[in-house]
Amino acid sequence: MTNSSVPRRSVLRTMALAVALVGSATPVWDTAAIAAEPATYALTITHLDRTGHKTGNYETNVTGISGPGADQAVHPYDASGTTTVRLPKGRYLLDSSLTGGDKADGTDWIVQPRLDLDRDTTITVDARTTAPVDVRPPDRSADFQRSAMIVEVTHDGTTRMANIINSTPTLRVAHLGPDAEAGSVKQWFDAYWRAETAGYALGQTFTGTRALTGLTRQYSAQELATLRIRGAARPGTTGTASFDLQPTAGPTVGVAETLATPGTATFLVTPQRGTWDVSYAPASGPGAAPTRYFANRIAVRAGTTTTHTFDNAVFGPDLTDRPGVERDGDKITANVPMLADGDGHVPSSPAFDTASTTLHRNGVLVGTQSGTPGRAEFTVPSAPAAYRMTSTVNRKGAAGTATRVTASWTFDSGTTTGPTPTPVSVVRFSPELSPTGTAAANTALRVPVTVQGAAANGHTRSLKVSVSTDGGVSWTRAPVDRDAVTISNPKAGTGVSLRAELTDTGGNTLTQTVIDAYRTQ
């Protein structure tokens, strides 16, 4: 299957001729109207199969890139194997896929990145010029799933694309025509395979003057990086999650699979394809809104393993990619994800029961807003003042699912001339937990503590961490040592709650509490 990035248009324009009768039947031609129409040229394309005979089993696309024909996109066809179309002068991208009578023979895809149409032109698309695409994983038992090859051509600042997606590994490809300008042709190829214990995502990129003629690569295990997608489940539950995996850069198709949770999906990927993106949708209960986590630009390296765990404890606030609270003029806006999972992935629609954000100014209530956790907007007076903002989210569930999360910040603020971050911080707790958010009972657990936001990077004046094993009724201080605390876990079946009290070097404070951060088993 092939596709072009430009919408279809009629290739032929109707030339309007003005005829005036001046005392006789002799027409007078309006030369200005004729000159306004761009000249067109005949493009004749002949298609030959692998035996050298003309074939009608083809699909051809001609896409304008620059010149008067830049907005053209046509798909000429004639069952005889030879088709002619008239087009304005310009640079075009041509791609043609030819198939035989037997599906097992696969597809021949021929790409001409540079077709300069400035006269009547004849082109032969010949399947005998193609060479096989043979990109395989080290596991010979793996089954082919799909592949995608994309060609992108740029000329005079305009970019056009052509692609082919295959469900069989029998693709053959070839370049046609003259070389294009240096660096103007980019090409991506991604192939996905599945073995019993792992999937393979084998991607490559190319930049040059020509489209590929054949591609052969047999990967060894040492050349690949391991990417593990770990799906958690609430304590005592199971479910079926779904996820997508694809390269970050360039157009492509990805792989979409399901995952029984708790569980792990393993992929071996090509580091030279760049970083990788994963989106993950956990199993949702009856009536619950579906949510999705995103892990983008995952860096990988050959011979190493990278693991992303989704939807697992400790849930809590996260400021990885945002300031959290901003002031713009006389508006203060909060956007703090309150239920990011243990790896810092932010859910698109987190499950919760109630949520509110309250703002005080110089000790006087400005207002309270309910709805999405950690999101609110308040209008305040222009004069500088001392503020306290508190966001709380409650959700039902077993211990270990963060049944209540609260963050309270104090900061000073006055009017601004544009969006300006306010100095707020959060604390991340990152213990090694099982895929059900549990830790071993009656043992010592090291819990890394990470500061994000205004107090990060050496801007923390003080940080205190406390632990509760009775749902937050009483608290015990846990000293912070080398960016971690050590917790003596209680008996099995107990929920462990965590609290952080922080002051940054500017005097701004945070009090953050996670009730039922994890549980023991």
JSON list of N, CA, C and O in Angstrom, two decimals, residues 179-201:
[
{"chain": "A", "resi": 179, "resn": "ASP", "atom": "N", "xyz": [20.25, 11.35, -9.54]},
{"chain": "A", "resi": 179, "resn": "ASP", "atom": "CA", "xyz": [20.42, 11.71, -8.14]},
{"chain": "A", "resi": 179, "resn": "ASP", "atom": "C", "xyz": [19.76, 13.06, -7.86]},
{"chain": "A", "resi": 179, "resn": "ASP", "atom": "O", "xyz": [19.74, 13.94, -8.72]},
{"chain": "A", "resi": 180, "resn": "ALA", "atom": "N", "xyz": [19.26, 13.20, -6.65]},
{"chain": "A", "resi": 180, "resn": "ALA", "atom": "CA", "xyz": [18.75, 14.49, -6.19]},
{"chain": "A", "resi": 180, "resn": "ALA", "atom": "C", "xyz": [19.91, 15.25, -5.51]},
{"chain": "A", "resi": 180, "resn": "ALA", "atom": "O", "xyz": [21.05, 14.76, -5.45]},
{"chain": "A", "resi": 181, "resn": "GLU", "atom": "N", "xyz": [19.62, 16.42, -5.00]},
{"chain": "A", "resi": 181, "resn": "GLU", "atom": "CA", "xyz": [20.65, 17.21, -4.35]},
{"chain": "A", "resi": 181, "resn": "GLU", "atom": "C", "xyz": [21.11, 16.53, -3.06]},
{"chain": "A", "resi": 181, "resn": "GLU", "atom": "O", "xyz": [20.36, 15.79, -2.43]},
{"chain": "A", "resi": 182, "resn": "ALA", "atom": "N", "xyz": [22.35, 16.82, -2.67]},
{"chain": "A", "resi": 182, "resn": "ALA", "atom": "CA", "xyz": [22.94, 16.20, -1.48]},
{"chain": "A", "resi": 182, "resn": "ALA", "atom": "C", "xyz": [22.06, 16.44, -0.25]},
{"chain": "A", "resi": 182, "resn": "ALA", "atom": "O", "xyz": [21.68, 17.58, 0.03]},
{"chain": "A", "resi": 183, "resn": "GLY", "atom": "N", "xyz": [21.74, 15.37, 0.48]},
{"chain": "A", "resi": 183, "resn": "GLY", "atom": "CA", "xyz": [20.98, 15.48, 1.72]},
{"chain": "A", "resi": 183, "resn": "GLY", "atom": "C", "xyz": [19.50, 15.73, 1.55]},
{"chain": "A", "resi": 183, "resn": "GLY", "atom": "O", "xyz": [18.79, 15.89, 2.55]},
{"chain": "A", "resi": 184, "resn": "SER", "atom": "N", "xyz": [19.01, 15.74, 0.31]},
{"chain": "A", "resi": 184, "resn": "SER", "atom": "CA", "xyz": [17.60, 16.09, 0.10]},
{"chain": "A", "resi": 184, "resn": "SER", "atom": "C", "xyz": [16.66, 14.89, 0.19]},
{"chain": "A", "resi": 184, "resn": "SER", "atom": "O", "xyz": [15.45, 15.05, 0.20]},
{"chain": "A", "resi": 185, "resn": "VAL", "atom": "N", "xyz": [17.23, 13.68, 0.23]},
{"chain": "A", "resi": 185, "resn": "VAL", "atom": "CA", "xyz": [16.42, 12.47, 0.31]},
{"chain": "A", "resi": 185, "resn": "VAL", "atom": "C", "xyz": [16.65, 11.80, 1.66]},
{"chain": "A", "resi": 185, "resn": "VAL", "atom": "O", "xyz": [17.78, 11.43, 2.00]},
{"chain": "A", "resi": 186, "resn": "LYS", "atom": "N", "xyz": [15.59, 11.69, 2.44]},
{"chain": "A", "resi": 186, "resn": "LYS", "atom": "CA", "xyz": [15.65, 10.97, 3.72]},
{"chain": "A", "resi": 186, "resn": "LYS", "atom": "C", "xyz": [14.77, 9.74, 3.62]},
{"chain": "A", "resi": 186, "resn": "LYS", "atom": "O", "xyz": [13.71, 9.77, 3.00]},
{"chain": "A", "resi": 187, "resn": "GLN", "atom": "N", "xyz": [15.23, 8.67, 4.28]},
{"chain": "A", "resi": 187, "resn": "GLN", "atom": "CA", "xyz": [14.47, 7.43, 4.20]},
{"chain": "A", "resi": 187, "resn": "GLN", "atom": "C", "xyz": [14.51, 6.73, 5.55]},
{"chain": "A", "resi": 187, "resn": "GLN", "atom": "O", "xyz": [15.53, 6.70, 6.23]},
{"chain": "A", "resi": 188, "resn": "TRP", "atom": "N", "xyz": [13.35, 6.19, 5.92]},
{"chain": "A", "resi": 188, "resn": "TRP", "atom": "CA", "xyz": [13.22, 5.44, 7.16]},
{"chain": "A", "resi": 188, "resn": "TRP", "atom": "C", "xyz": [12.70, 4.04, 6.83]},
{"chain": "A", "resi": 188, "resn": "TRP", "atom": "O", "xyz": [11.83, 3.87, 5.97]},
{"chain": "A", "resi": 189, "resn": "PHE", "atom": "N", "xyz": [13.24, 3.05, 7.55]},
{"chain": "A", "resi": 189, "resn": "PHE", "atom": "CA", "xyz": [12.69, 1.70, 7.42]},
{"chain": "A", "resi": 189, "resn": "PHE", "atom": "C", "xyz": [12.57, 1.11, 8.82]},
{"chain": "A", "resi": 189, "resn": "PHE", "atom": "O", "xyz": [13.51, 1.11, 9.61]},
{"chain": "A", "resi": 190, "resn": "ASP", "atom": "N", "xyz": [11.38, 0.60, 9.14]},
{"chain": "A", "resi": 190, "resn": "ASP", "atom": "CA", "xyz": [11.12, -0.04, 10.42]},
{"chain": "A", "resi": 190, "resn": "ASP", "atom": "C", "xyz": [10.45, -1.38, 10.18]},
{"chain": "A", "resi": 190, "resn": "ASP", "atom": "O", "xyz": [9.47, -1.47, 9.42]},
{"chain": "A", "resi": 191, "resn": "ALA", "atom": "N", "xyz": [10.98, -2.41, 10.83]},
{"chain": "A", "resi": 191, "resn": "ALA", "atom": "CA", "xyz": [10.40, -3.76, 10.72]},
{"chain": "A", "resi": 191, "resn": "ALA", "atom": "C", "xyz": [10.17, -4.30, 12.13]},
{"chain": "A", "resi": 191, "resn": "ALA", "atom": "O", "xyz": [11.02, -4.13, 13.02]},
{"chain": "A", "resi": 192, "resn": "TYR", "atom": "N", "xyz": [9.04, -4.94, 12.32]},
{"chain": "A", "resi": 192, "resn": "TYR", "atom": "CA", "xyz": [8.67, -5.47, 13.63]},
{"chain": "A", "resi": 192, "resn": "TYR", "atom": "C", "xyz": [8.49, -6.97, 13.55]},
{"chain": "A", "resi": 192, "resn": "TYR", "atom": "O", "xyz": [7.81, -7.49, 12.64]},
{"chain": "A", "resi": 193, "resn": "TRP", "atom": "N", "xyz": [9.12, -7.66, 14.49]},
{"chain": "A", "resi": 193, "resn": "TRP", "atom": "CA", "xyz": [9.07, -9.11, 14.56]},
{"chain": "A", "resi": 193, "resn": "TRP", "atom": "C", "xyz": [8.66, -9.51, 15.97]},
{"chain": "A", "resi": 193, "resn": "TRP", "atom": "O", "xyz": [8.84, -8.76, 16.93]},
{"chain": "A", "resi": 194, "resn": "ARG", "atom": "N", "xyz": [8.12, -10.72, 16.11]},
{"chain": "A", "resi": 194, "resn": "ARG", "atom": "CA", "xyz": [7.69, -11.21, 17.42]},
{"chain": "A", "resi": 194, "resn": "ARG", "atom": "C", "xyz": [8.16, -12.64, 17.61]},
{"chain": "A", "resi": 194, "resn": "ARG", "atom": "O", "xyz": [7.88, -13.52, 16.81]},
{"chain": "A", "resi": 195, "resn": "ALA", "atom": "N", "xyz": [8.92, -12.86, 18.69]},
{"chain": "A", "resi": 195, "resn": "ALA", "atom": "CA", "xyz": [9.30, -14.20, 19.11]},
{"chain": "A", "resi": 195, "resn": "ALA", "atom": "C", "xyz": [8.52, -14.56, 20.36]},
{"chain": "A", "resi": 195, "resn": "ALA", "atom": "O", "xyz": [7.74, -13.75, 20.88]},
{"chain": "A", "resi": 196, "resn": "GLU", "atom": "N", "xyz": [8.74, -15.73, 20.89]},
{"chain": "A", "resi": 196, "resn": "GLU", "atom": "CA", "xyz": [7.94, -16.19, 22.02]},
{"chain": "A", "resi": 196, "resn": "GLU", "atom": "C", "xyz": [8.17, -15.33, 23.26]},
{"chain": "A", "resi": 196, "resn": "GLU", "atom": "O", "xyz": [7.23, -15.03, 24.00]},
{"chain": "A", "resi": 197, "resn": "THR", "atom": "N", "xyz": [9.40, -14.91, 23.50]},
{"chain": "A", "resi": 197, "resn": "THR", "atom": "CA", "xyz": [9.71, -14.19, 24.73]},
{"chain": "A", "resi": 197, "resn": "THR", "atom": "C", "xyz": [10.00, -12.71, 24.53]},
{"chain": "A", "resi": 197, "resn": "THR", "atom": "O", "xyz": [10.15, -11.97, 25.50]},
{"chain": "A", "resi": 198, "resn": "ALA", "atom": "N", "xyz": [10.12, -12.26, 23.30]},
{"chain": "A", "resi": 198, "resn": "ALA", "atom": "CA", "xyz": [10.47, -10.86, 23.07]},
{"chain": "A", "resi": 198, "resn": "ALA", "atom": "C", "xyz": [10.01, -10.42, 21.69]},
{"chain": "A", "resi": 198, "resn": "ALA", "atom": "O", "xyz": [9.85, -11.24, 20.77]},
{"chain": "A", "resi": 199, "resn": "GLY", "atom": "N", "xyz": [9.81, -9.11, 21.55]},
{"chain": "A", "resi": 199, "resn": "GLY", "atom": "CA", "xyz": [9.55, -8.52, 20.25]},
{"chain": "A", "resi": 199, "resn": "GLY", "atom": "C", "xyz": [10.80, -7.81, 19.75]},
{"chain": "A", "resi": 199, "resn": "GLY", "atom": "O", "xyz": [11.72, -7.52, 20.53]},
{"chain": "A", "resi": 200, "resn": "TYR", "atom": "N", "xyz": [10.82, -7.55, 18.46]},
{"chain": "A", "resi": 200, "resn": "TYR", "atom": "CA", "xyz": [11.96, -6.86, 17.85]},
{"chain": "A", "resi": 200, "resn": "TYR", "atom": "C", "xyz": [11.45, -5.66, 17.06]},
{"chain": "A", "resi": 200, "resn": "TYR", "atom": "O", "xyz": [10.52, -5.78, 16.27]},
{"chain": "A", "resi": 201, "resn": "ALA", "atom": "N", "xyz": [12.09, -4.50, 17.30]},
{"chain": "A", "resi": 201, "resn": "ALA", "atom": "CA", "xyz": [11.78, -3.28, 16.57]},
{"chain": "A", "resi": 201, "resn": "ALA", "atom": "C", "xyz": [13.07, -2.84, 15.90]},
{"chain": "A", "resi": 201, "resn": "ALA", "atom": "O", "xyz": [13.97, -2.30, 16.56]}
]
